[in-house]
């Protein structure tokens, strides 16, 4: 901070300087009473070297920002008034522009920054459009509770597909495959020609027939795997094959589950607990099959 008297004027001004580039210096000026502070930028070419004839008063101080150089600025009262006026005009114009830009953005006049929506990749879940009337799907379609059945949102089109079901809470439940015509309001499933399921009582049912029976019943926390290769429908308990396949599955089928009596099932179509059997993989969307 220093003080000097502008050439041709009786007004004393206080000043500070700081260098922002090789060509400009920012200067703060205030009058004798310490009010009406003005910050402006002038080219360094306007600065007067110490000892020149243009400066009538050699009272100057060293700037602590401009690399130990003495800087003087030749300004008259008229210059200061002019700069104050210009600064006020620029400030008002900036305020008007900012206000207009905000209003234009609100009114969607093209000033808002365009956003590109992120396309969400489709995932395989239980289908809200194919559930029983008293079924509730939660966890983004991966958990089923209530009463009735549900189908997956994509048919099994690939040669060898695998998915898993985790028994979260015991009750009456079933796991397997079904067509779009399967009865999703009747428990247990497997009582029509359009569903093939392993039931919580250990029976494998299809078209009102009990095809097989397993003695080792799944418990809460167990994981049941399901594999299908268009020839056999097999089941796995915690990674171990149960050797009780369906061999009469026909037509276009979907993953199918049902619950009742407080049962809760989590259906897993990816990131399996157990490795799929050799050659089998997660169910792929039909679009994925077309792209591969």
PDB file of C-alpha atoms in Angstrom:
ATOM      1  CA  UNK A   1       0.000   0.000   0.000  1.00  0.00           C
ATOM      2  CA  UNK A   2       1.313   3.469  -0.855  1.00  0.00           C
ATOM      3  CA  UNK A   3       0.106   7.020  -1.567  1.00  0.00           C
ATOM      4  CA  UNK A   4       0.763   9.510  -4.328  1.00  0.00           C
ATOM      5  CA  UNK A   5      -0.709  12.727  -5.766  1.00  0.00           C
ATOM      6  CA  UNK A   6      -1.993  12.484  -9.326  1.00  0.00           C
ATOM      7  CA  UNK A   7      -0.204  14.861 -11.684  1.00  0.00           C
ATOM      8  CA  UNK A   8      -2.216  18.003 -12.262  1.00  0.00           C
ATOM      9  CA  UNK A   9      -4.483  17.345  -9.284  1.00  0.00           C
ATOM     10  CA  UNK A  10      -4.545  18.275  -5.623  1.00  0.00           C
ATOM     11  CA  UNK A  11      -6.305  15.035  -4.673  1.00  0.00           C
ATOM     12  CA  UNK A  12      -4.285  12.441  -2.808  1.00  0.00           C
ATOM     13  CA  UNK A  13      -5.102   8.817  -3.545  1.00  0.00           C
ATOM     14  CA  UNK A  14      -4.177   5.590  -1.819  1.00  0.00           C
ATOM     15  CA  UNK A  15      -3.153   2.657  -4.019  1.00  0.00           C
ATOM     16  CA  UNK A  16      -2.165  -0.990  -4.037  1.00  0.00           C
ATOM     17  CA  UNK A  17      -0.935  -3.075  -6.950  1.00  0.00           C
ATOM     18  CA  UNK A  18      -0.745  -6.755  -7.811  1.00  0.00           C
ATOM     19  CA  UNK A  19       0.498  -8.269 -11.058  1.00  0.00           C
ATOM     20  CA  UNK A  20      -1.786 -10.699 -12.866  1.00  0.00           C
ATOM     21  CA  UNK A  21       0.142 -10.976 -16.129  1.00  0.00           C
ATOM     22  CA  UNK A  22       3.095  -9.484 -17.929  1.00  0.00           C
ATOM     23  CA  UNK A  23       0.860  -6.821 -19.434  1.00  0.00           C
ATOM     24  CA  UNK A  24      -1.632  -5.833 -16.727  1.00  0.00           C
ATOM     25  CA  UNK A  25      -1.678  -4.480 -13.194  1.00  0.00           C
ATOM     26  CA  UNK A  26      -4.755  -4.390 -10.959  1.00  0.00           C
ATOM     27  CA  UNK A  27      -4.990  -1.150  -8.947  1.00  0.00           C
ATOM     28  CA  UNK A  28      -7.249  -0.231  -6.032  1.00  0.00           C
ATOM     29  CA  UNK A  29      -7.952   3.474  -5.533  1.00  0.00           C
ATOM     30  CA  UNK A  30      -9.872   5.356  -2.868  1.00  0.00           C
ATOM     31  CA  UNK A  31     -10.319   9.020  -2.115  1.00  0.00           C
ATOM     32  CA  UNK A  32      -9.144  11.009   0.901  1.00  0.00           C
ATOM     33  CA  UNK A  33     -12.101   9.929   3.043  1.00  0.00           C
ATOM     34  CA  UNK A  34     -11.523   6.254   2.298  1.00  0.00           C
ATOM     35  CA  UNK A  35     -14.777   5.665   0.402  1.00  0.00           C
ATOM     36  CA  UNK A  36     -15.752   4.942  -3.192  1.00  0.00           C
ATOM     37  CA  UNK A  37     -13.156   2.197  -3.606  1.00  0.00           C
ATOM     38  CA  UNK A  38     -12.478   1.349  -7.252  1.00  0.00           C
ATOM     39  CA  UNK A  39     -10.652  -1.688  -8.579  1.00  0.00           C
ATOM     40  CA  UNK A  40      -9.577  -1.483 -12.196  1.00  0.00           C
ATOM     41  CA  UNK A  41      -6.966  -2.953 -14.529  1.00  0.00           C
ATOM     42  CA  UNK A  42      -4.616  -0.846 -16.600  1.00  0.00           C
ATOM     43  CA  UNK A  43      -1.847  -1.907 -18.979  1.00  0.00           C
ATOM     44  CA  UNK A  44       1.636  -1.744 -17.509  1.00  0.00           C
ATOM     45  CA  UNK A  45       2.551   0.454 -20.439  1.00  0.00           C
ATOM     46  CA  UNK A  46       0.563   3.165 -18.632  1.00  0.00           C
ATOM     47  CA  UNK A  47       2.743   2.886 -15.554  1.00  0.00           C
ATOM     48  CA  UNK A  48       5.340   5.633 -15.187  1.00  0.00           C
ATOM     49  CA  UNK A  49       8.861   4.730 -14.176  1.00  0.00           C
ATOM     50  CA  UNK A  50      10.246   6.469 -11.083  1.00  0.00           C
ATOM     51  CA  UNK A  51      12.129   9.693 -11.802  1.00  0.00           C
ATOM     52  CA  UNK A  52      10.366  10.535 -15.068  1.00  0.00           C
ATOM     53  CA  UNK A  53       9.175  14.078 -15.842  1.00  0.00           C
ATOM     54  CA  UNK A  54       5.552  12.901 -15.929  1.00  0.00           C
ATOM     55  CA  UNK A  55       5.458  12.417 -12.213  1.00  0.00           C
ATOM     56  CA  UNK A  56       5.660  15.617 -10.219  1.00  0.00           C
ATOM     57  CA  UNK A  57       5.646  13.874  -6.878  1.00  0.00           C
ATOM     58  CA  UNK A  58       8.356  11.274  -6.215  1.00  0.00           C
ATOM     59  CA  UNK A  59       6.720   9.876  -3.139  1.00  0.00           C
ATOM     60  CA  UNK A  60       6.353   6.255  -4.015  1.00  0.00           C
ATOM     61  CA  UNK A  61       6.570   2.912  -2.306  1.00  0.00           C
ATOM     62  CA  UNK A  62       7.673  -0.571  -3.377  1.00  0.00           C
ATOM     63  CA  UNK A  63       4.911  -3.016  -4.429  1.00  0.00           C
ATOM     64  CA  UNK A  64       5.175  -6.363  -2.594  1.00  0.00           C
ATOM     65  CA  UNK A  65       3.649  -8.302  -5.490  1.00  0.00           C
ATOM     66  CA  UNK A  66       5.278  -6.961  -8.679  1.00  0.00           C
ATOM     67  CA  UNK A  67       8.762  -8.440  -8.243  1.00  0.00           C
ATOM     68  CA  UNK A  68      10.328  -5.440  -6.450  1.00  0.00           C
ATOM     69  CA  UNK A  69       9.436  -2.897  -9.141  1.00  0.00           C
ATOM     70  CA  UNK A  70       8.125   0.609  -8.392  1.00  0.00           C
ATOM     71  CA  UNK A  71       4.903   1.362 -10.219  1.00  0.00           C
ATOM     72  CA  UNK A  72       3.310   4.738 -10.657  1.00  0.00           C
ATOM     73  CA  UNK A  73       0.045   5.479 -12.323  1.00  0.00           C
ATOM     74  CA  UNK A  74      -0.795   8.799 -13.889  1.00  0.00           C
ATOM     75  CA  UNK A  75      -4.417   9.534 -13.218  1.00  0.00           C
ATOM     76  CA  UNK A  76      -6.360  12.788 -12.967  1.00  0.00           C
ATOM     77  CA  UNK A  77      -9.626  13.369 -11.181  1.00  0.00           C
ATOM     78  CA  UNK A  78     -11.339  13.344 -14.571  1.00  0.00           C
ATOM     79  CA  UNK A  79      -9.816   9.911 -15.306  1.00  0.00           C
ATOM     80  CA  UNK A  80     -11.119   8.573 -12.009  1.00  0.00           C
ATOM     81  CA  UNK A  81     -14.651   9.878 -12.596  1.00  0.00           C
ATOM     82  CA  UNK A  82     -14.631   8.396 -16.108  1.00  0.00           C
ATOM     83  CA  UNK A  83     -13.485   4.984 -14.841  1.00  0.00           C
ATOM     84  CA  UNK A  84     -16.107   5.007 -12.099  1.00  0.00           C
ATOM     85  CA  UNK A  85     -18.808   5.646 -14.701  1.00  0.00           C
ATOM     86  CA  UNK A  86     -17.568   2.918 -17.030  1.00  0.00           C
ATOM     87  CA  UNK A  87     -17.331   0.450 -14.155  1.00  0.00           C
ATOM     88  CA  UNK A  88     -20.906   1.182 -13.077  1.00  0.00           C
ATOM     89  CA  UNK A  89     -22.199   0.694 -16.632  1.00  0.00           C
ATOM     90  CA  UNK A  90     -20.338  -2.606 -17.036  1.00  0.00           C
ATOM     91  CA  UNK A  91     -21.608  -3.823 -13.656  1.00  0.00           C
ATOM     92  CA  UNK A  92     -25.223  -3.010 -14.556  1.00  0.00           C
ATOM     93  CA  UNK A  93     -24.880  -4.680 -17.973  1.00  0.00           C
ATOM     94  CA  UNK A  94     -23.436  -7.803 -16.349  1.00  0.00           C
ATOM     95  CA  UNK A  95     -26.331  -7.935 -13.878  1.00  0.00           C
ATOM     96  CA  UNK A  96     -28.887  -7.582 -16.680  1.00  0.00           C
ATOM     97  CA  UNK A  97     -27.183 -10.303 -18.744  1.00  0.00           C
ATOM     98  CA  UNK A  98     -27.029 -12.708 -15.794  1.00  0.00           C
ATOM     99  CA  UNK A  99     -30.698 -12.099 -15.023  1.00  0.00           C
ATOM    100  CA  UNK A 100     -31.683 -12.627 -18.659  1.00  0.00           C
ATOM    101  CA  UNK A 101     -29.593 -15.788 -18.897  1.00  0.00           C
ATOM    102  CA  UNK A 102     -31.249 -17.185 -15.766  1.00  0.00           C
ATOM    103  CA  UNK A 103     -34.727 -16.396 -17.085  1.00  0.00           C
ATOM    104  CA  UNK A 104     -33.886 -17.879 -20.481  1.00  0.00           C
ATOM    105  CA  UNK A 105     -32.672 -21.034 -18.812  1.00  0.00           C
ATOM    106  CA  UNK A 106     -35.891 -21.242 -16.788  1.00  0.00           C
ATOM    107  CA  UNK A 107     -38.008 -20.744 -19.898  1.00  0.00           C
ATOM    108  CA  UNK A 108     -35.900 -23.247 -21.863  1.00  0.00           C
ATOM    109  CA  UNK A 109     -34.967 -20.775 -24.601  1.00  0.00           C
ATOM    110  CA  UNK A 110     -31.848 -22.646 -25.544  1.00  0.00           C
ATOM    111  CA  UNK A 111     -29.405 -21.025 -23.115  1.00  0.00           C
ATOM    112  CA  UNK A 112     -29.418 -23.952 -20.679  1.00  0.00           C
ATOM    113  CA  UNK A 113     -26.568 -26.414 -20.932  1.00  0.00           C
ATOM    114  CA  UNK A 114     -27.868 -29.466 -22.816  1.00  0.00           C
ATOM    115  CA  UNK A 115     -27.825 -32.732 -20.919  1.00  0.00           C
ATOM    116  CA  UNK A 116     -27.386 -36.140 -22.491  1.00  0.00           C
ATOM    117  CA  UNK A 117     -29.580 -38.774 -20.814  1.00  0.00           C
ATOM    118  CA  UNK A 118     -27.736 -41.875 -19.725  1.00  0.00           C
ATOM    119  CA  UNK A 119     -29.244 -44.923 -21.347  1.00  0.00           C
ATOM    120  CA  UNK A 120     -29.934 -47.521 -18.705  1.00  0.00           C
ATOM    121  CA  UNK A 121     -28.953 -50.991 -19.753  1.00  0.00           C
ATOM    122  CA  UNK A 122     -31.857 -53.478 -19.562  1.00  0.00           C
ATOM    123  CA  UNK A 123     -31.565 -56.139 -16.896  1.00  0.00           C
ATOM    124  CA  UNK A 124     -33.307 -59.433 -16.274  1.00  0.00           C
ATOM    125  CA  UNK A 125     -35.763 -59.359 -13.377  1.00  0.00           C
ATOM    126  CA  UNK A 126     -39.148 -60.741 -12.480  1.00  0.00           C
ATOM    127  CA  UNK A 127     -41.769 -59.149 -14.705  1.00  0.00           C
ATOM    128  CA  UNK A 128     -44.342 -56.822 -13.144  1.00  0.00           C
ATOM    129  CA  UNK A 129     -46.622 -57.554 -16.107  1.00  0.00           C
ATOM    130  CA  UNK A 130     -46.602 -61.313 -15.477  1.00  0.00           C
ATOM    131  CA  UNK A 131     -47.372 -61.862 -11.787  1.00  0.00           C
ATOM    132  CA  UNK A 132     -50.271 -63.186  -9.740  1.00  0.00           C
ATOM    133  CA  UNK A 133     -52.861 -60.777  -8.431  1.00  0.00           C
ATOM    134  CA  UNK A 134     -51.625 -61.052  -4.830  1.00  0.00           C
ATOM    135  CA  UNK A 135     -47.904 -61.092  -5.591  1.00  0.00           C
ATOM    136  CA  UNK A 136     -45.569 -58.321  -4.440  1.00  0.00           C
ATOM    137  CA  UNK A 137     -42.211 -57.729  -6.144  1.00  0.00           C
ATOM    138  CA  UNK A 138     -39.544 -55.677  -4.358  1.00  0.00           C
ATOM    139  CA  UNK A 139     -35.815 -54.983  -4.645  1.00  0.00           C
ATOM    140  CA  UNK A 140     -36.176 -53.907  -8.282  1.00  0.00           C
ATOM    141  CA  UNK A 141     -37.953 -57.101  -9.245  1.00  0.00           C
ATOM    142  CA  UNK A 142     -35.520 -59.549  -7.668  1.00  0.00           C
ATOM    143  CA  UNK A 143     -37.603 -60.520  -4.591  1.00  0.00           C
ATOM    144  CA  UNK A 144     -41.054 -62.082  -4.544  1.00  0.00           C
ATOM    145  CA  UNK A 145     -43.466 -62.293  -1.618  1.00  0.00           C
ATOM    146  CA  UNK A 146     -47.217 -62.464  -1.105  1.00  0.00           C
ATOM    147  CA  UNK A 147     -49.233 -65.217  -2.767  1.00  0.00           C
ATOM    148  CA  UNK A 148     -48.929 -66.433  -6.356  1.00  0.00           C
ATOM    149  CA  UNK A 149     -46.378 -66.788  -9.130  1.00  0.00           C
ATOM    150  CA  UNK A 150     -44.223 -64.617 -11.367  1.00  0.00           C
ATOM    151  CA  UNK A 151     -42.280 -65.029 -14.604  1.00  0.00           C
ATOM    152  CA  UNK A 152     -38.979 -63.495 -15.633  1.00  0.00           C
ATOM    153  CA  UNK A 153     -39.033 -60.593 -18.078  1.00  0.00           C
ATOM    154  CA  UNK A 154     -37.256 -62.519 -20.852  1.00  0.00           C
ATOM    155  CA  UNK A 155     -37.613 -65.963 -22.370  1.00  0.00           C
ATOM    156  CA  UNK A 156     -34.705 -68.407 -22.364  1.00  0.00           C
ATOM    157  CA  UNK A 157     -33.436 -68.259 -25.944  1.00  0.00           C
ATOM    158  CA  UNK A 158     -29.847 -69.450 -25.598  1.00  0.00           C
ATOM    159  CA  UNK A 159     -28.768 -73.085 -25.683  1.00  0.00           C
ATOM    160  CA  UNK A 160     -27.676 -73.365 -22.049  1.00  0.00           C
ATOM    161  CA  UNK A 161     -28.984 -71.017 -19.365  1.00  0.00           C
ATOM    162  CA  UNK A 162     -28.641 -70.858 -15.577  1.00  0.00           C
ATOM    163  CA  UNK A 163     -30.118 -68.834 -12.726  1.00  0.00           C
ATOM    164  CA  UNK A 164     -30.348 -69.102  -8.942  1.00  0.00           C
ATOM    165  CA  UNK A 165     -32.970 -68.611  -6.245  1.00  0.00           C
ATOM    166  CA  UNK A 166     -32.144 -67.916  -2.604  1.00  0.00           C
ATOM    167  CA  UNK A 167     -34.647 -69.031   0.016  1.00  0.00           C
ATOM    168  CA  UNK A 168     -34.884 -65.982   2.279  1.00  0.00           C
ATOM    169  CA  UNK A 169     -37.870 -67.131   4.316  1.00  0.00           C
ATOM    170  CA  UNK A 170     -39.530 -70.521   4.448  1.00  0.00           C
ATOM    171  CA  UNK A 171     -43.168 -71.243   3.652  1.00  0.00           C
ATOM    172  CA  UNK A 172     -44.793 -72.619   0.527  1.00  0.00           C
ATOM    173  CA  UNK A 173     -42.778 -71.949  -2.606  1.00  0.00           C
ATOM    174  CA  UNK A 174     -41.762 -73.353  -6.002  1.00  0.00           C
ATOM    175  CA  UNK A 175     -39.030 -72.777  -8.596  1.00  0.00           C
ATOM    176  CA  UNK A 176     -38.753 -73.719 -12.262  1.00  0.00           C
ATOM    177  CA  UNK A 177     -39.967 -72.649 -15.699  1.00  0.00           C
ATOM    178  CA  UNK A 178     -43.276 -71.539 -17.172  1.00  0.00           C
ATOM    179  CA  UNK A 179     -44.780 -70.262 -20.396  1.00  0.00           C
ATOM    180  CA  UNK A 180     -46.757 -67.040 -20.802  1.00  0.00           C
ATOM    181  CA  UNK A 181     -49.934 -69.099 -20.360  1.00  0.00           C
ATOM    182  CA  UNK A 182     -48.945 -70.447 -16.944  1.00  0.00           C
ATOM    183  CA  UNK A 183     -51.489 -69.937 -14.155  1.00  0.00           C
ATOM    184  CA  UNK A 184     -49.822 -67.445 -11.801  1.00  0.00           C
ATOM    185  CA  UNK A 185     -52.758 -67.114  -9.398  1.00  0.00           C
ATOM    186  CA  UNK A 186     -52.921 -70.757  -8.288  1.00  0.00           C
ATOM    187  CA  UNK A 187     -50.553 -72.251  -5.712  1.00  0.00           C
ATOM    188  CA  UNK A 188     -48.805 -74.556  -6.168  1.00  0.00           C
ATOM    189  CA  UNK A 189     -47.816 -74.079  -9.787  1.00  0.00           C
ATOM    190  CA  UNK A 190     -47.186 -77.215 -11.834  1.00  0.00           C
ATOM    191  CA  UNK A 191     -50.865 -78.078 -12.030  1.00  0.00           C
ATOM    192  CA  UNK A 192     -51.162 -77.093 -15.692  1.00  0.00           C
ATOM    193  CA  UNK A 193     -49.377 -77.896 -18.947  1.00  0.00           C
ATOM    194  CA  UNK A 194     -47.482 -74.599 -18.915  1.00  0.00           C
ATOM    195  CA  UNK A 195     -45.312 -74.862 -15.774  1.00  0.00           C
ATOM    196  CA  UNK A 196     -42.535 -77.159 -14.506  1.00  0.00           C
ATOM    197  CA  UNK A 197     -41.545 -76.544 -10.875  1.00  0.00           C
ATOM    198  CA  UNK A 198     -39.726 -77.984  -7.890  1.00  0.00           C
ATOM    199  CA  UNK A 199     -41.933 -77.368  -4.849  1.00  0.00           C
ATOM    200  CA  UNK A 200     -41.125 -76.757  -1.199  1.00  0.00           C
ATOM    201  CA  UNK A 201     -42.532 -80.168  -0.225  1.00  0.00           C
ATOM    202  CA  UNK A 202     -39.868 -81.871  -2.354  1.00  0.00           C
ATOM    203  CA  UNK A 203     -42.092 -82.813  -5.300  1.00  0.00           C
ATOM    204  CA  UNK A 204     -41.392 -81.824  -8.916  1.00  0.00           C
ATOM    205  CA  UNK A 205     -44.751 -81.071 -10.518  1.00  0.00           C
ATOM    206  CA  UNK A 206     -46.034 -80.634 -14.068  1.00  0.00           C
ATOM    207  CA  UNK A 207     -49.582 -80.910 -15.409  1.00  0.00           C
ATOM    208  CA  UNK A 208     -50.880 -82.135 -12.009  1.00  0.00           C
ATOM    209  CA  UNK A 209     -48.316 -84.935 -11.970  1.00  0.00           C
ATOM    210  CA  UNK A 210     -45.601 -85.495  -9.387  1.00  0.00           C
ATOM    211  CA  UNK A 211     -42.621 -86.345 -11.589  1.00  0.00           C
ATOM    212  CA  UNK A 212     -39.917 -86.734  -8.895  1.00  0.00           C
ATOM    213  CA  UNK A 213     -39.406 -86.326  -5.176  1.00  0.00           C
ATOM    214  CA  UNK A 214     -36.279 -85.182  -3.325  1.00  0.00           C
ATOM    215  CA  UNK A 215     -35.561 -86.061   0.285  1.00  0.00           C
ATOM    216  CA  UNK A 216     -33.130 -83.256   1.059  1.00  0.00           C
ATOM    217  CA  UNK A 217     -35.418 -80.245   1.350  1.00  0.00           C
ATOM    218  CA  UNK A 218     -33.956 -76.719   1.024  1.00  0.00           C
ATOM    219  CA  UNK A 219     -33.845 -74.623   4.196  1.00  0.00           C
ATOM    220  CA  UNK A 220     -33.766 -70.881   4.839  1.00  0.00           C
ATOM    221  CA  UNK A 221     -30.549 -69.413   3.464  1.00  0.00           C
ATOM    222  CA  UNK A 222     -30.046 -72.201   0.922  1.00  0.00           C
ATOM    223  CA  UNK A 223     -29.491 -71.483  -2.767  1.00  0.00           C
ATOM    224  CA  UNK A 224     -31.307 -73.466  -5.459  1.00  0.00           C
ATOM    225  CA  UNK A 225     -29.728 -73.422  -8.916  1.00  0.00           C
ATOM    226  CA  UNK A 226     -31.695 -73.987 -12.118  1.00  0.00           C
ATOM    227  CA  UNK A 227     -30.171 -75.030 -15.470  1.00  0.00           C
ATOM    228  CA  UNK A 228     -31.948 -75.536 -18.792  1.00  0.00           C
ATOM    229  CA  UNK A 229     -30.567 -76.652 -22.158  1.00  0.00           C
ATOM    230  CA  UNK A 230     -33.854 -77.219 -24.048  1.00  0.00           C
ATOM    231  CA  UNK A 231     -33.511 -80.929 -23.316  1.00  0.00           C
ATOM    232  CA  UNK A 232     -33.341 -81.149 -19.518  1.00  0.00           C
ATOM    233  CA  UNK A 233     -34.407 -78.896 -16.680  1.00  0.00           C
ATOM    234  CA  UNK A 234     -32.140 -79.602 -13.689  1.00  0.00           C
ATOM    235  CA  UNK A 235     -31.988 -78.334 -10.104  1.00  0.00           C
ATOM    236  CA  UNK A 236     -29.039 -77.832  -7.735  1.00  0.00           C
ATOM    237  CA  UNK A 237     -29.010 -77.436  -3.965  1.00  0.00           C
ATOM    238  CA  UNK A 238     -26.117 -75.267  -2.776  1.00  0.00           C
ATOM    239  CA  UNK A 239     -24.128 -76.197  -5.868  1.00  0.00           C
ATOM    240  CA  UNK A 240     -24.893 -79.948  -5.785  1.00  0.00           C
ATOM    241  CA  UNK A 241     -26.936 -81.472  -8.618  1.00  0.00           C
ATOM    242  CA  UNK A 242     -30.126 -83.184  -7.431  1.00  0.00           C
ATOM    243  CA  UNK A 243     -30.392 -85.610 -10.397  1.00  0.00           C
ATOM    244  CA  UNK A 244     -34.142 -85.272 -10.842  1.00  0.00           C
ATOM    245  CA  UNK A 245     -34.564 -83.560 -14.219  1.00  0.00           C
ATOM    246  CA  UNK A 246     -37.616 -82.619 -16.207  1.00  0.00           C
ATOM    247  CA  UNK A 247     -37.251 -83.889 -19.769  1.00  0.00           C
ATOM    248  CA  UNK A 248     -40.603 -82.809 -21.204  1.00  0.00           C
ATOM    249  CA  UNK A 249     -40.245 -79.008 -21.268  1.00  0.00           C
ATOM    250  CA  UNK A 250     -41.638 -77.635 -24.538  1.00  0.00           C
ATOM    251  CA  UNK A 251     -42.115 -74.258 -26.178  1.00  0.00           C
ATOM    252  CA  UNK A 252     -40.874 -70.818 -25.197  1.00  0.00           C
ATOM    253  CA  UNK A 253     -40.394 -70.708 -21.438  1.00  0.00           C
ATOM    254  CA  UNK A 254     -39.408 -68.170 -18.773  1.00  0.00           C
ATOM    255  CA  UNK A 255     -37.934 -68.433 -15.286  1.00  0.00           C
ATOM    256  CA  UNK A 256     -40.867 -69.057 -12.914  1.00  0.00           C
ATOM    257  CA  UNK A 257     -41.308 -68.877  -9.133  1.00  0.00           C
ATOM    258  CA  UNK A 258     -44.241 -68.834  -6.733  1.00  0.00           C
ATOM    259  CA  UNK A 259     -44.694 -68.168  -2.993  1.00  0.00           C
ATOM    260  CA  UNK A 260     -47.330 -68.533  -0.289  1.00  0.00           C
ATOM    261  CA  UNK A 261     -47.651 -68.803   3.489  1.00  0.00           C
ATOM    262  CA  UNK A 262     -44.967 -66.176   4.203  1.00  0.00           C
ATOM    263  CA  UNK A 263     -42.279 -67.529   1.887  1.00  0.00           C
ATOM    264  CA  UNK A 264     -39.802 -65.023   0.429  1.00  0.00           C
ATOM    265  CA  UNK A 265     -37.541 -65.801  -2.533  1.00  0.00           C
ATOM    266  CA  UNK A 266     -34.701 -63.788  -4.069  1.00  0.00           C
ATOM    267  CA  UNK A 267     -34.125 -64.562  -7.738  1.00  0.00           C
ATOM    268  CA  UNK A 268     -30.543 -64.074  -8.937  1.00  0.00           C
ATOM    269  CA  UNK A 269     -29.811 -63.690 -12.649  1.00  0.00           C
ATOM    270  CA  UNK A 270     -26.190 -62.555 -12.298  1.00  0.00           C
ATOM    271  CA  UNK A 271     -23.272 -62.695  -9.836  1.00  0.00           C
ATOM    272  CA  UNK A 272     -24.127 -66.212  -8.724  1.00  0.00           C
ATOM    273  CA  UNK A 273     -23.261 -67.749  -5.376  1.00  0.00           C
ATOM    274  CA  UNK A 274     -22.218 -70.996  -7.085  1.00  0.00           C
ATOM    275  CA  UNK A 275     -20.567 -71.490 -10.453  1.00  0.00           C
ATOM    276  CA  UNK A 276     -22.936 -72.584 -13.230  1.00  0.00           C
ATOM    277  CA  UNK A 277     -22.437 -76.094 -14.630  1.00  0.00           C
ATOM    278  CA  UNK A 278     -19.840 -76.345 -17.438  1.00  0.00           C
ATOM    279  CA  UNK A 279     -21.103 -74.722 -20.640  1.00  0.00           C
ATOM    280  CA  UNK A 280     -23.957 -72.884 -18.918  1.00  0.00           C
ATOM    281  CA  UNK A 281     -24.181 -69.139 -18.425  1.00  0.00           C
ATOM    282  CA  UNK A 282     -26.549 -66.502 -17.124  1.00  0.00           C
ATOM    283  CA  UNK A 283     -29.714 -65.821 -19.084  1.00  0.00           C
ATOM    284  CA  UNK A 284     -29.157 -63.274 -21.832  1.00  0.00           C
ATOM    285  CA  UNK A 285     -31.680 -60.841 -23.210  1.00  0.00           C
ATOM    286  CA  UNK A 286     -32.759 -61.494 -26.772  1.00  0.00           C
ATOM    287  CA  UNK A 287     -31.150 -58.190 -27.801  1.00  0.00           C
ATOM    288  CA  UNK A 288     -27.850 -59.418 -26.362  1.00  0.00           C
ATOM    289  CA  UNK A 289     -28.118 -62.576 -28.439  1.00  0.00           C
ATOM    290  CA  UNK A 290     -28.614 -60.523 -31.606  1.00  0.00           C
ATOM    291  CA  UNK A 291     -25.554 -58.368 -30.839  1.00  0.00           C
ATOM    292  CA  UNK A 292     -23.197 -61.303 -30.200  1.00  0.00           C
TER     293      UNK A 292
END
